[in-house]
Tab-separated table of C-alpha atoms and ligand atoms in Angstrom:
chain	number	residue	atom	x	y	z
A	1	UNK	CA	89.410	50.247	91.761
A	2	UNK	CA	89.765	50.841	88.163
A	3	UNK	CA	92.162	48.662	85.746
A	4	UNK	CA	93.776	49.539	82.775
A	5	UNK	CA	95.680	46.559	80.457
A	6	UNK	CA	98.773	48.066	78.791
A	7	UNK	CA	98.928	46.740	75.328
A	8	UNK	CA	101.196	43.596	76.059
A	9	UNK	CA	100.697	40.462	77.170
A	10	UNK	CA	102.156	40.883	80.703
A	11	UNK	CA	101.496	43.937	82.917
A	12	UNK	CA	98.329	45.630	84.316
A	13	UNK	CA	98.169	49.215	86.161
A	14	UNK	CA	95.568	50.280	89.262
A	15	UNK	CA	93.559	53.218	89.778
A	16	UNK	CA	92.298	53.908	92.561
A	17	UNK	CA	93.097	51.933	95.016
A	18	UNK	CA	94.881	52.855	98.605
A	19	UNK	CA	97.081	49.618	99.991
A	20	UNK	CA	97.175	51.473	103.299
A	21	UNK	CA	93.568	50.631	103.393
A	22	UNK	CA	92.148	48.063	101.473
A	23	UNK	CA	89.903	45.430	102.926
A	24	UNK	CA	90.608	41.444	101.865
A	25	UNK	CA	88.235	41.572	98.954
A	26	UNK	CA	90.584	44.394	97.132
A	27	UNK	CA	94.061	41.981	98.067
A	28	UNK	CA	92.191	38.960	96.758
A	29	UNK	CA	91.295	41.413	93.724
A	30	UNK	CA	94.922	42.254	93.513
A	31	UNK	CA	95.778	38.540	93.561
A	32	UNK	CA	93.638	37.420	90.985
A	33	UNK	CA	94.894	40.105	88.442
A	34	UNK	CA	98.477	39.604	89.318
A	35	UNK	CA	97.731	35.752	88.764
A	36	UNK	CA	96.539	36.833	84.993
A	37	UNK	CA	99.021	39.669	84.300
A	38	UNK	CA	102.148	38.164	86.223
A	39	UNK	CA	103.124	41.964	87.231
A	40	UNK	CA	100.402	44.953	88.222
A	41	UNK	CA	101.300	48.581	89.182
A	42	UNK	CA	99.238	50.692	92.016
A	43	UNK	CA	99.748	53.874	91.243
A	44	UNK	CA	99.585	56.839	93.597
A	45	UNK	CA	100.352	55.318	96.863
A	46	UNK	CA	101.292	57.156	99.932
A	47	UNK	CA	103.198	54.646	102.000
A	48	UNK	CA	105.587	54.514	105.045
A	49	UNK	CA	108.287	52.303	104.777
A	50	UNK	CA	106.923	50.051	107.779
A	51	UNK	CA	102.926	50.829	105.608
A	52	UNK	CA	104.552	49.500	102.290
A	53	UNK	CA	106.020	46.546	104.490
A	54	UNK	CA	102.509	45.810	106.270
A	55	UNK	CA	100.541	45.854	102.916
A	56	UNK	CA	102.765	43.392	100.922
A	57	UNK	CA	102.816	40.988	104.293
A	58	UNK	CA	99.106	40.743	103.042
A	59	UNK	CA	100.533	38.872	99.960
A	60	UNK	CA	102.982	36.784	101.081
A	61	UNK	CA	105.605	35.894	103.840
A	62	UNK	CA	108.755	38.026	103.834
A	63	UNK	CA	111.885	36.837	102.662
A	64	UNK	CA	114.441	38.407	104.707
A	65	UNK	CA	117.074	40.326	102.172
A	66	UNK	CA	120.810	38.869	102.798
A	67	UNK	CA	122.591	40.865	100.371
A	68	UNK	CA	122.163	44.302	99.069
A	69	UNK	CA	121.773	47.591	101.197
A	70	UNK	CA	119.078	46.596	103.719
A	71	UNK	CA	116.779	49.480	105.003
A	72	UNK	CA	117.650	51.088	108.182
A	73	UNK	CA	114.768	50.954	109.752
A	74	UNK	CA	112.904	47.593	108.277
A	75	UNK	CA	114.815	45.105	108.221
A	76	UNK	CA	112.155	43.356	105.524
A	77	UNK	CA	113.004	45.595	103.182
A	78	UNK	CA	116.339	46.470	100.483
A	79	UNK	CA	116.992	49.876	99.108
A	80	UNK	CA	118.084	50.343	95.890
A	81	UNK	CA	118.767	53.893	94.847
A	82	UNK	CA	121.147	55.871	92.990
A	83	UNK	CA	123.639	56.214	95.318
A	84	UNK	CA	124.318	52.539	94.359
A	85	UNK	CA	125.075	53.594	90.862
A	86	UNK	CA	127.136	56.560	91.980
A	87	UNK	CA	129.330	54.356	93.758
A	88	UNK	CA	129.738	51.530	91.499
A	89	UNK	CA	128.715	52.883	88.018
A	90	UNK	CA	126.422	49.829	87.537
A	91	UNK	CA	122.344	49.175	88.757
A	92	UNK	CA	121.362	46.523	90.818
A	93	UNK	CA	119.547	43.531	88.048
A	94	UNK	CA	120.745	45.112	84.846
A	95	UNK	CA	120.963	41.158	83.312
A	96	UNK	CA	117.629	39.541	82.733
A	97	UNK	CA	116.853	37.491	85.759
A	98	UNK	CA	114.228	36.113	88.500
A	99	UNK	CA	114.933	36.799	91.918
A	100	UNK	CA	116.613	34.705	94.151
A	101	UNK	CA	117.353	31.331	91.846
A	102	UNK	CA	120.279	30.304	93.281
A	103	UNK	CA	118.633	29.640	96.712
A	104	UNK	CA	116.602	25.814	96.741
A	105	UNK	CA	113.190	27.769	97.629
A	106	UNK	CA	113.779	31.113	95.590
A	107	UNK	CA	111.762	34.333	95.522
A	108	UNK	CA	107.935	33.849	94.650
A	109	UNK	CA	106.818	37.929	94.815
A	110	UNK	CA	108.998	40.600	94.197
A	111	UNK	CA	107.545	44.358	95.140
A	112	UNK	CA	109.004	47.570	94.984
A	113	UNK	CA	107.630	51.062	96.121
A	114	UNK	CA	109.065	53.647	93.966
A	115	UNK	CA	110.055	56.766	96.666
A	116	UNK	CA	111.707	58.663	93.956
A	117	UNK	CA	111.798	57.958	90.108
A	118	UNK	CA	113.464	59.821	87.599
A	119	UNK	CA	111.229	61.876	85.269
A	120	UNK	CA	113.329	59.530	81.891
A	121	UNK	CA	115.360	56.835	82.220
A	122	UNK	CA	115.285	53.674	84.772
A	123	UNK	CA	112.813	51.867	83.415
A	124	UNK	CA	112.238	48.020	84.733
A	125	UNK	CA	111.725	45.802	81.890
A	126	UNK	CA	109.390	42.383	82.314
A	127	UNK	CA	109.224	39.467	80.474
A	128	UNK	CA	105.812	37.143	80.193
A	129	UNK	CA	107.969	33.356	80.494
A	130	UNK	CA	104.629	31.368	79.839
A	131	UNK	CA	104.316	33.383	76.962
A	132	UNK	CA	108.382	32.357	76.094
A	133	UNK	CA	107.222	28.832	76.827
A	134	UNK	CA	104.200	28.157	74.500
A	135	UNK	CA	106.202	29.858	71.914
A	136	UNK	CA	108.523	26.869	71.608
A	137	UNK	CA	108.308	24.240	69.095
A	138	UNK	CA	106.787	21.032	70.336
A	139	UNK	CA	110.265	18.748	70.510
A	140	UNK	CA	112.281	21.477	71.966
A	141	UNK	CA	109.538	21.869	74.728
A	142	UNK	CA	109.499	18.227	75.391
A	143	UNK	CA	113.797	18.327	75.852
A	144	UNK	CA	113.293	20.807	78.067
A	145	UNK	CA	110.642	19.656	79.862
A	146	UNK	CA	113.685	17.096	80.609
A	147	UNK	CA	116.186	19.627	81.737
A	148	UNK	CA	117.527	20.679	84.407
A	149	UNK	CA	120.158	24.028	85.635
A	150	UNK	CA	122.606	24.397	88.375
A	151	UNK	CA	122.084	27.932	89.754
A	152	UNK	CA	124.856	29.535	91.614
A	153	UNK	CA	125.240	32.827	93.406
A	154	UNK	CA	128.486	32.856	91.540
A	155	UNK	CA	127.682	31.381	88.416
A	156	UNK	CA	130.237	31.141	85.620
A	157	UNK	CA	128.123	33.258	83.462
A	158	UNK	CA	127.942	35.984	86.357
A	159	UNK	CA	129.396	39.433	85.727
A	160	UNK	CA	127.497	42.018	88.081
A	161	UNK	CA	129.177	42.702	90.947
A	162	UNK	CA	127.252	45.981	92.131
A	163	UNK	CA	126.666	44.432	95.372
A	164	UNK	CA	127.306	40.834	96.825
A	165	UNK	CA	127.320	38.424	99.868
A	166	UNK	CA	130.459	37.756	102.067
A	167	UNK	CA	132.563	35.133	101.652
A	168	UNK	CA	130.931	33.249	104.654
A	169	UNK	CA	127.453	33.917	103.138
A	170	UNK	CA	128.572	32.797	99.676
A	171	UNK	CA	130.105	29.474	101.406
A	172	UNK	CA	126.995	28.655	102.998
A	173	UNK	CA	124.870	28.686	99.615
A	174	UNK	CA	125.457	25.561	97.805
A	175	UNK	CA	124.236	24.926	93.972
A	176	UNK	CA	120.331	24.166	93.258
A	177	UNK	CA	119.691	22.457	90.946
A	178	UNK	CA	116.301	23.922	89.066
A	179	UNK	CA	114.511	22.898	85.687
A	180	UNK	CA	114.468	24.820	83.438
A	181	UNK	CA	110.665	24.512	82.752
A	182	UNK	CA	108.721	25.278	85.649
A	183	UNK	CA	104.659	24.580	86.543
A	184	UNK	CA	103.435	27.517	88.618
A	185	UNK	CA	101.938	26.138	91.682
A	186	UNK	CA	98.978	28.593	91.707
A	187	UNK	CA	98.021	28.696	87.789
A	188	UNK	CA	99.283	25.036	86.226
A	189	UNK	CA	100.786	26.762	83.421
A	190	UNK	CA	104.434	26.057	82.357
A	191	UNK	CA	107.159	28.677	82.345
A	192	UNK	CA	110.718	29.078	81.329
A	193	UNK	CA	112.464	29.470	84.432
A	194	UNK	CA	116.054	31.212	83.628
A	195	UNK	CA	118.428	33.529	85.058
A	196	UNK	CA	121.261	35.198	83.379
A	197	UNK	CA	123.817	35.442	85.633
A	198	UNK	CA	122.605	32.379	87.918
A	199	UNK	CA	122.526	29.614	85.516
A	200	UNK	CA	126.134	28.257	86.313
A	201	UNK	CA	125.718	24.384	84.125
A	202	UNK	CA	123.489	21.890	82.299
A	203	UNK	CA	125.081	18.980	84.785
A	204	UNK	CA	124.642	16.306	81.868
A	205	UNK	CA	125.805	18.662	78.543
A	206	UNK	CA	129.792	19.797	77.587
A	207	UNK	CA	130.394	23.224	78.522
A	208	UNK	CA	129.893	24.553	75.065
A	209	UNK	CA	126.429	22.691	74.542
A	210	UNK	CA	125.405	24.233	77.479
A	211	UNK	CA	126.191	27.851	76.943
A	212	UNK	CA	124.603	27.313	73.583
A	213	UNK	CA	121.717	26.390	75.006
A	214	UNK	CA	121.175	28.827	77.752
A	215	UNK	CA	122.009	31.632	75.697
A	216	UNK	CA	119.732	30.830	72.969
A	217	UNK	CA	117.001	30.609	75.450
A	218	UNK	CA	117.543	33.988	77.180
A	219	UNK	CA	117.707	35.478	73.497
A	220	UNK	CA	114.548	33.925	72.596
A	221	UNK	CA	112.760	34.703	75.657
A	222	UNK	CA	113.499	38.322	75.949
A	223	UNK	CA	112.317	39.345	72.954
A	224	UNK	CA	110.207	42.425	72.446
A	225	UNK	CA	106.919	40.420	71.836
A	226	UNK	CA	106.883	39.162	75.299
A	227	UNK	CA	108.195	42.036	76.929
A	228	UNK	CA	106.519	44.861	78.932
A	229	UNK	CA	108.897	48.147	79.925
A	230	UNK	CA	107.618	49.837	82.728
A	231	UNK	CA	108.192	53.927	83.002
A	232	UNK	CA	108.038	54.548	86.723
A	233	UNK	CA	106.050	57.581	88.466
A	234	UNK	CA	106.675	58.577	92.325
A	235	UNK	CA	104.252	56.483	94.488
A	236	UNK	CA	104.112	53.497	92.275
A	237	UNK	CA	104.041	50.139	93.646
A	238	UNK	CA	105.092	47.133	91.291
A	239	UNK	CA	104.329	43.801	92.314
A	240	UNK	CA	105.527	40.773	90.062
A	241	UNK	CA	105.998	36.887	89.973
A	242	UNK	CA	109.283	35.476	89.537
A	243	UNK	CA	107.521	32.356	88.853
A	244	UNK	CA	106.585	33.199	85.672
A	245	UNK	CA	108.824	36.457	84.548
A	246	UNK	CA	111.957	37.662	84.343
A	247	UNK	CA	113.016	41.586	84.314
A	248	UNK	CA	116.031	43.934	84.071
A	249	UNK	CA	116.374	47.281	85.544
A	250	UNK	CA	118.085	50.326	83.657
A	251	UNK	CA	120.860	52.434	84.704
A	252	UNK	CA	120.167	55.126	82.034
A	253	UNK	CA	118.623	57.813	83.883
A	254	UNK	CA	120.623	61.414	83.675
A	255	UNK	CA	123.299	61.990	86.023
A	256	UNK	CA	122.045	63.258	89.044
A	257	UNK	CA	118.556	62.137	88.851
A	258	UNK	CA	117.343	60.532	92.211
A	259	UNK	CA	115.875	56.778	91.794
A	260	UNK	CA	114.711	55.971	95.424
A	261	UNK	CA	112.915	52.347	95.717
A	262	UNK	CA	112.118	50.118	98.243
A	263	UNK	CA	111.976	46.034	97.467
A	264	UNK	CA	110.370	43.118	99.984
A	265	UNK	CA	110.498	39.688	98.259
A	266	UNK	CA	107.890	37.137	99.245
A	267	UNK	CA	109.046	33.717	100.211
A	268	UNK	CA	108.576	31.103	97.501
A	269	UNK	CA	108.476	27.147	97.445
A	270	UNK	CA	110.869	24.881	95.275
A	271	UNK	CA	110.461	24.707	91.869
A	272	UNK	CA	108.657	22.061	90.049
B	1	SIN	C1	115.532	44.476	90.777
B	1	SIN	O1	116.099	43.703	90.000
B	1	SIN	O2	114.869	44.061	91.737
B	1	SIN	C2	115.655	45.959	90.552
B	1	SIN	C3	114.661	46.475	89.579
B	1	SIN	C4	114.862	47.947	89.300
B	1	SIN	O3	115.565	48.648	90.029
B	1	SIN	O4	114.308	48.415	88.301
Protein backbone atom coordinates (compact mmCIF):
# COMPACT_ATOMS: atom_id res chain seq x y z
CA UNK A 1 0.00 0.00 0.00
CA UNK A 2 1.60 3.11 -1.10
CA UNK A 3 0.31 6.80 -0.06
CA UNK A 4 0.59 9.85 -1.74
CA UNK A 5 -0.50 13.43 0.22
CA UNK A 6 -1.98 15.85 -2.35
CA UNK A 7 -0.68 19.24 -1.56
CA UNK A 8 -3.61 20.40 0.81
CA UNK A 9 -4.39 20.01 4.06
CA UNK A 10 -7.27 17.50 3.64
CA UNK A 11 -7.17 14.53 1.22
CA UNK A 12 -4.83 11.51 0.75
CA UNK A 13 -4.86 8.94 -2.36
CA UNK A 14 -3.97 4.86 -2.20
CA UNK A 15 -1.91 2.79 -4.31
CA UNK A 16 -2.07 -0.34 -4.24
CA UNK A 17 -4.37 -1.61 -2.32
CA UNK A 18 -7.45 -4.14 -3.30
CA UNK A 19 -10.67 -3.56 -0.74
CA UNK A 20 -11.99 -6.83 -2.12
CA UNK A 21 -9.16 -8.29 -0.22
CA UNK A 22 -7.55 -6.61 2.41
CA UNK A 23 -6.92 -8.19 5.75
CA UNK A 24 -7.82 -5.96 9.18
CA UNK A 25 -4.36 -4.53 9.43
CA UNK A 26 -4.86 -2.64 5.83
CA UNK A 27 -8.76 -1.30 7.16
CA UNK A 28 -7.16 -0.24 10.43
CA UNK A 29 -4.40 1.36 8.01
CA UNK A 30 -7.19 2.93 6.09
CA UNK A 31 -8.71 4.20 9.35
CA UNK A 32 -5.86 5.76 10.75
CA UNK A 33 -5.11 7.83 7.52
CA UNK A 34 -8.68 8.78 7.01
CA UNK A 35 -8.58 9.90 10.81
CA UNK A 36 -5.48 12.35 9.69
CA UNK A 37 -6.65 13.33 6.18
CA UNK A 38 -10.55 13.42 6.88
CA UNK A 39 -11.08 12.03 3.12
CA UNK A 40 -8.65 9.22 1.24
CA UNK A 41 -9.12 7.88 -2.35
CA UNK A 42 -8.34 4.00 -3.37
CA UNK A 43 -7.72 4.09 -6.63
CA UNK A 44 -8.13 1.24 -9.10
CA UNK A 45 -10.70 -0.85 -7.50
CA UNK A 46 -12.63 -3.55 -9.15
CA UNK A 47 -15.78 -3.86 -7.11
CA UNK A 48 -19.32 -5.40 -7.34
CA UNK A 49 -21.93 -3.42 -6.10
CA UNK A 50 -22.73 -6.04 -3.19
CA UNK A 51 -18.12 -6.13 -2.98
CA UNK A 52 -18.14 -2.22 -2.62
CA UNK A 53 -21.08 -2.72 -0.01
CA UNK A 54 -19.14 -5.62 1.97
CA UNK A 55 -15.82 -3.60 2.12
CA UNK A 56 -17.23 -0.29 3.53
CA UNK A 57 -19.43 -2.56 6.20
CA UNK A 58 -15.73 -3.06 7.40
CA UNK A 59 -15.81 0.70 8.37
CA UNK A 60 -18.86 1.33 9.73
CA UNK A 61 -22.63 0.34 10.11
CA UNK A 62 -24.84 1.19 7.14
CA UNK A 63 -27.15 3.88 7.17
CA UNK A 64 -29.99 2.85 5.16
CA UNK A 65 -30.57 5.71 2.24
CA UNK A 66 -34.34 7.18 2.55
CA UNK A 67 -34.23 9.55 -0.17
CA UNK A 68 -32.51 9.62 -3.44
CA UNK A 69 -32.55 6.79 -6.17
CA UNK A 70 -31.72 3.68 -4.11
CA UNK A 71 -29.81 0.83 -5.98
CA UNK A 72 -31.77 -1.93 -7.38
CA UNK A 73 -30.14 -4.51 -6.19
CA UNK A 74 -28.54 -3.22 -2.63
CA UNK A 75 -30.65 -1.70 -0.86
CA UNK A 76 -27.43 -0.11 1.27
CA UNK A 77 -26.53 1.72 -1.39
CA UNK A 78 -27.84 5.29 -3.55
CA UNK A 79 -27.00 5.91 -7.14
CA UNK A 80 -26.24 9.05 -8.30
CA UNK A 81 -25.56 9.35 -11.99
CA UNK A 82 -26.25 11.50 -14.80
CA UNK A 83 -29.43 10.51 -15.60
CA UNK A 84 -30.30 12.56 -12.45
CA UNK A 85 -28.99 15.64 -14.10
CA UNK A 86 -30.67 14.84 -17.39
CA UNK A 87 -33.86 14.83 -15.76
CA UNK A 88 -33.68 17.66 -13.49
CA UNK A 89 -30.82 19.87 -14.88
CA UNK A 90 -29.28 20.05 -11.35
CA UNK A 91 -26.57 17.36 -9.35
CA UNK A 92 -27.31 15.82 -6.30
CA UNK A 93 -25.03 18.16 -3.25
CA UNK A 94 -24.14 21.05 -5.50
CA UNK A 95 -24.39 23.47 -2.01
CA UNK A 96 -21.63 22.90 0.46
CA UNK A 97 -22.89 20.47 3.00
CA UNK A 98 -22.31 17.30 5.43
CA UNK A 99 -24.44 14.49 4.98
CA UNK A 100 -27.40 13.83 6.72
CA UNK A 101 -27.59 16.99 9.40
CA UNK A 102 -30.99 17.31 9.66
CA UNK A 103 -31.42 13.79 11.20
CA UNK A 104 -30.52 13.83 15.44
CA UNK A 105 -27.67 11.07 14.73
CA UNK A 106 -26.46 12.25 11.15
CA UNK A 107 -24.06 10.61 8.71
CA UNK A 108 -20.49 9.80 10.22
CA UNK A 109 -18.78 8.14 6.73
CA UNK A 110 -19.76 8.96 3.46
CA UNK A 111 -18.21 6.56 0.47
CA UNK A 112 -18.70 6.53 -3.03
CA UNK A 113 -17.37 4.06 -5.77
CA UNK A 114 -16.98 5.90 -8.91
CA UNK A 115 -18.50 3.22 -11.84
CA UNK A 116 -18.17 5.81 -14.46
CA UNK A 117 -16.50 9.34 -14.28
CA UNK A 118 -16.28 11.77 -16.85
CA UNK A 119 -12.81 12.28 -18.40
CA UNK A 120 -13.41 16.70 -17.23
CA UNK A 121 -15.85 17.99 -15.26
CA UNK A 122 -17.70 16.56 -11.94
CA UNK A 123 -15.32 17.09 -9.65
CA UNK A 124 -16.29 16.67 -5.68
CA UNK A 125 -14.92 19.45 -3.77
CA UNK A 126 -13.87 18.92 0.22
CA UNK A 127 -13.43 21.17 2.81
CA UNK A 128 -10.89 20.49 6.01
CA UNK A 129 -13.65 22.14 8.97
CA UNK A 130 -10.92 21.73 11.78
CA UNK A 131 -8.82 23.56 9.62
CA UNK A 132 -12.04 26.36 9.25
CA UNK A 133 -12.16 26.11 13.03
CA UNK A 134 -8.60 26.95 14.30
CA UNK A 135 -8.66 29.63 11.77
CA UNK A 136 -11.09 31.67 13.85
CA UNK A 137 -10.22 34.40 16.10
CA UNK A 138 -10.22 33.47 19.74
CA UNK A 139 -13.72 35.43 20.87
CA UNK A 140 -15.57 34.37 17.85
CA UNK A 141 -14.53 30.69 18.65
CA UNK A 142 -15.58 31.02 22.18
CA UNK A 143 -19.42 32.49 20.84
CA UNK A 144 -19.57 29.73 18.92
CA UNK A 145 -18.45 27.31 21.03
CA UNK A 146 -21.93 28.65 22.61
CA UNK A 147 -24.07 28.14 19.60
CA UNK A 148 -26.30 26.16 18.52
CA UNK A 149 -28.43 25.42 14.70
CA UNK A 150 -31.77 24.05 13.94
CA UNK A 151 -31.27 21.74 10.93
CA UNK A 152 -34.19 20.95 8.79
CA UNK A 153 -34.71 18.75 5.78
CA UNK A 154 -36.53 21.78 4.55
CA UNK A 155 -34.62 24.49 5.81
CA UNK A 156 -35.45 28.08 4.92
CA UNK A 157 -32.16 28.48 3.30
CA UNK A 158 -32.87 25.22 1.13
CA UNK A 159 -33.07 25.53 -2.65
CA UNK A 160 -32.08 22.02 -4.23
CA UNK A 161 -34.77 20.11 -5.04
CA UNK A 162 -33.05 17.42 -7.41
CA UNK A 163 -34.47 14.76 -5.38
CA UNK A 164 -36.47 14.70 -2.00
CA UNK A 165 -38.49 12.69 0.64
CA UNK A 166 -42.36 12.34 0.59
CA UNK A 167 -44.48 14.29 2.38
CA UNK A 168 -44.98 11.45 5.02
CA UNK A 169 -41.15 11.06 5.26
CA UNK A 170 -40.62 14.82 5.56
CA UNK A 171 -43.46 14.84 8.44
CA UNK A 172 -41.79 12.30 10.35
CA UNK A 173 -38.32 14.28 10.56
CA UNK A 174 -38.58 16.88 13.12
CA UNK A 175 -35.79 19.81 13.62
CA UNK A 176 -32.30 18.89 15.44
CA UNK A 177 -30.98 21.03 16.97
CA UNK A 178 -26.88 20.79 16.39
CA UNK A 179 -23.92 23.17 17.49
CA UNK A 180 -22.37 24.61 15.42
CA UNK A 181 -18.88 23.60 16.78
CA UNK A 182 -18.51 20.06 17.00
CA UNK A 183 -15.66 17.67 19.00
CA UNK A 184 -15.04 14.61 16.84
CA UNK A 185 -15.57 11.66 18.97
CA UNK A 186 -12.57 9.71 17.55
CA UNK A 187 -9.81 12.64 17.27
CA UNK A 188 -10.87 15.47 20.16
CA UNK A 189 -10.40 18.11 17.73
CA UNK A 190 -13.10 20.81 17.16
CA UNK A 191 -14.85 21.36 13.86
CA UNK A 192 -17.28 23.70 12.28
CA UNK A 193 -20.20 21.70 11.75
CA UNK A 194 -22.47 23.54 8.92
CA UNK A 195 -24.70 22.77 6.18
CA UNK A 196 -25.92 25.04 3.54
CA UNK A 197 -29.14 24.16 2.80
CA UNK A 198 -29.88 22.43 6.34
CA UNK A 199 -29.20 25.16 8.69
CA UNK A 200 -32.93 26.40 8.97
CA UNK A 201 -32.31 29.08 12.50
CA UNK A 202 -30.04 30.30 15.31
CA UNK A 203 -33.22 29.59 17.88
CA UNK A 204 -31.97 32.59 20.18
CA UNK A 205 -30.82 35.37 17.20
CA UNK A 206 -33.48 37.67 14.80
CA UNK A 207 -33.74 36.26 11.49
CA UNK A 208 -31.33 38.69 9.97
CA UNK A 209 -28.54 38.08 12.72
CA UNK A 210 -28.80 34.71 11.93
CA UNK A 211 -28.44 34.61 8.21
CA UNK A 212 -25.56 36.94 8.79
CA UNK A 213 -24.01 34.67 10.71
CA UNK A 214 -24.40 31.45 8.91
CA UNK A 215 -23.51 32.89 5.75
CA UNK A 216 -20.41 34.44 6.87
CA UNK A 217 -19.37 31.15 8.21
CA UNK A 218 -19.98 29.05 5.06
CA UNK A 219 -17.99 31.92 3.16
CA UNK A 220 -15.20 31.70 5.48
CA UNK A 221 -15.03 28.08 5.65
CA UNK A 222 -15.05 27.24 2.04
CA UNK A 223 -12.36 29.04 1.07
CA UNK A 224 -9.69 27.77 -1.26
CA UNK A 225 -7.03 27.36 1.56
CA UNK A 226 -8.96 24.67 3.18
CA UNK A 227 -10.28 23.12 0.26
CA UNK A 228 -9.26 19.95 -1.66
CA UNK A 229 -11.07 19.31 -5.36
CA UNK A 230 -11.02 15.91 -6.23
CA UNK A 231 -10.79 14.89 -10.24
CA UNK A 232 -12.36 11.46 -10.33
CA UNK A 233 -10.91 8.32 -12.38
CA UNK A 234 -13.13 5.02 -13.05
CA UNK A 235 -12.58 2.62 -10.07
CA UNK A 236 -12.00 5.21 -7.47
CA UNK A 237 -13.31 4.85 -4.11
CA UNK A 238 -13.67 8.10 -1.88
CA UNK A 239 -14.22 7.72 1.63
CA UNK A 240 -14.76 10.95 3.85
CA UNK A 241 -15.92 12.21 7.37
CA UNK A 242 -18.77 14.39 7.66
CA UNK A 243 -17.60 14.99 11.06
CA UNK A 244 -15.06 17.10 10.16
CA UNK A 245 -15.72 18.24 6.27
CA UNK A 246 -18.02 19.49 4.15
CA UNK A 247 -18.08 18.99 0.12
CA UNK A 248 -20.02 19.94 -3.05
CA UNK A 249 -20.34 17.98 -6.14
CA UNK A 250 -20.22 19.59 -9.76
CA UNK A 251 -22.64 19.38 -12.47
CA UNK A 252 -20.18 20.70 -15.13
CA UNK A 253 -19.23 17.75 -16.97
CA UNK A 254 -20.06 17.90 -21.01
CA UNK A 255 -23.36 16.91 -22.08
CA UNK A 256 -23.52 13.44 -22.53
CA UNK A 257 -20.71 12.35 -20.44
CA UNK A 258 -21.68 9.32 -18.15
CA UNK A 259 -21.02 9.98 -14.20
CA UNK A 260 -21.99 6.55 -12.65
CA UNK A 261 -21.37 6.41 -8.64
CA UNK A 262 -22.41 4.45 -5.99
CA UNK A 263 -22.76 6.08 -2.18
CA UNK A 264 -23.25 3.94 1.37
CA UNK A 265 -23.22 6.35 4.36
CA UNK A 266 -22.03 4.99 7.68
CA UNK A 267 -24.20 5.53 10.68
CA UNK A 268 -23.01 8.31 12.97
CA UNK A 269 -23.72 9.31 16.73
CA UNK A 270 -25.15 12.81 17.88
CA UNK A 271 -23.16 15.61 17.76
CA UNK A 272 -21.29 17.05 20.59
C1 LIG B 1 -22.79 13.81 -2.60
O1 LIG B 1 -23.05 14.92 -2.13
O2 LIG B 1 -22.79 12.79 -1.89
C2 LIG B 1 -22.47 13.68 -4.06
C3 LIG B 1 -21.05 13.95 -4.37
C4 LIG B 1 -20.77 13.91 -5.85
O3 LIG B 1 -21.58 13.41 -6.64
O4 LIG B 1 -19.71 14.41 -6.25
Amino acid sequence: MRIELPDTSIGAFVHGCQLREVDEGAVTALKGLLRERMMICIRGQSLTPVGFRDAMTRLGTPMLPSDGNVHPEVRELNVISHEDRAKTGKVVGFHWHTDQSFRERPAALTTLFGVETPATGGDTQFANMYAAYDALRPDMKAELDQIRVVHRYRSTRKDTLARGLTAEQEEALPEVLHPIVRTHPETGRKALYLNRNRMDRIPDFGPDRSEALLDRLMAHATQERFTYRHKWQPGDVVIWDNRCTMHKANGDYPEGARRYIVRMMTQGERPV
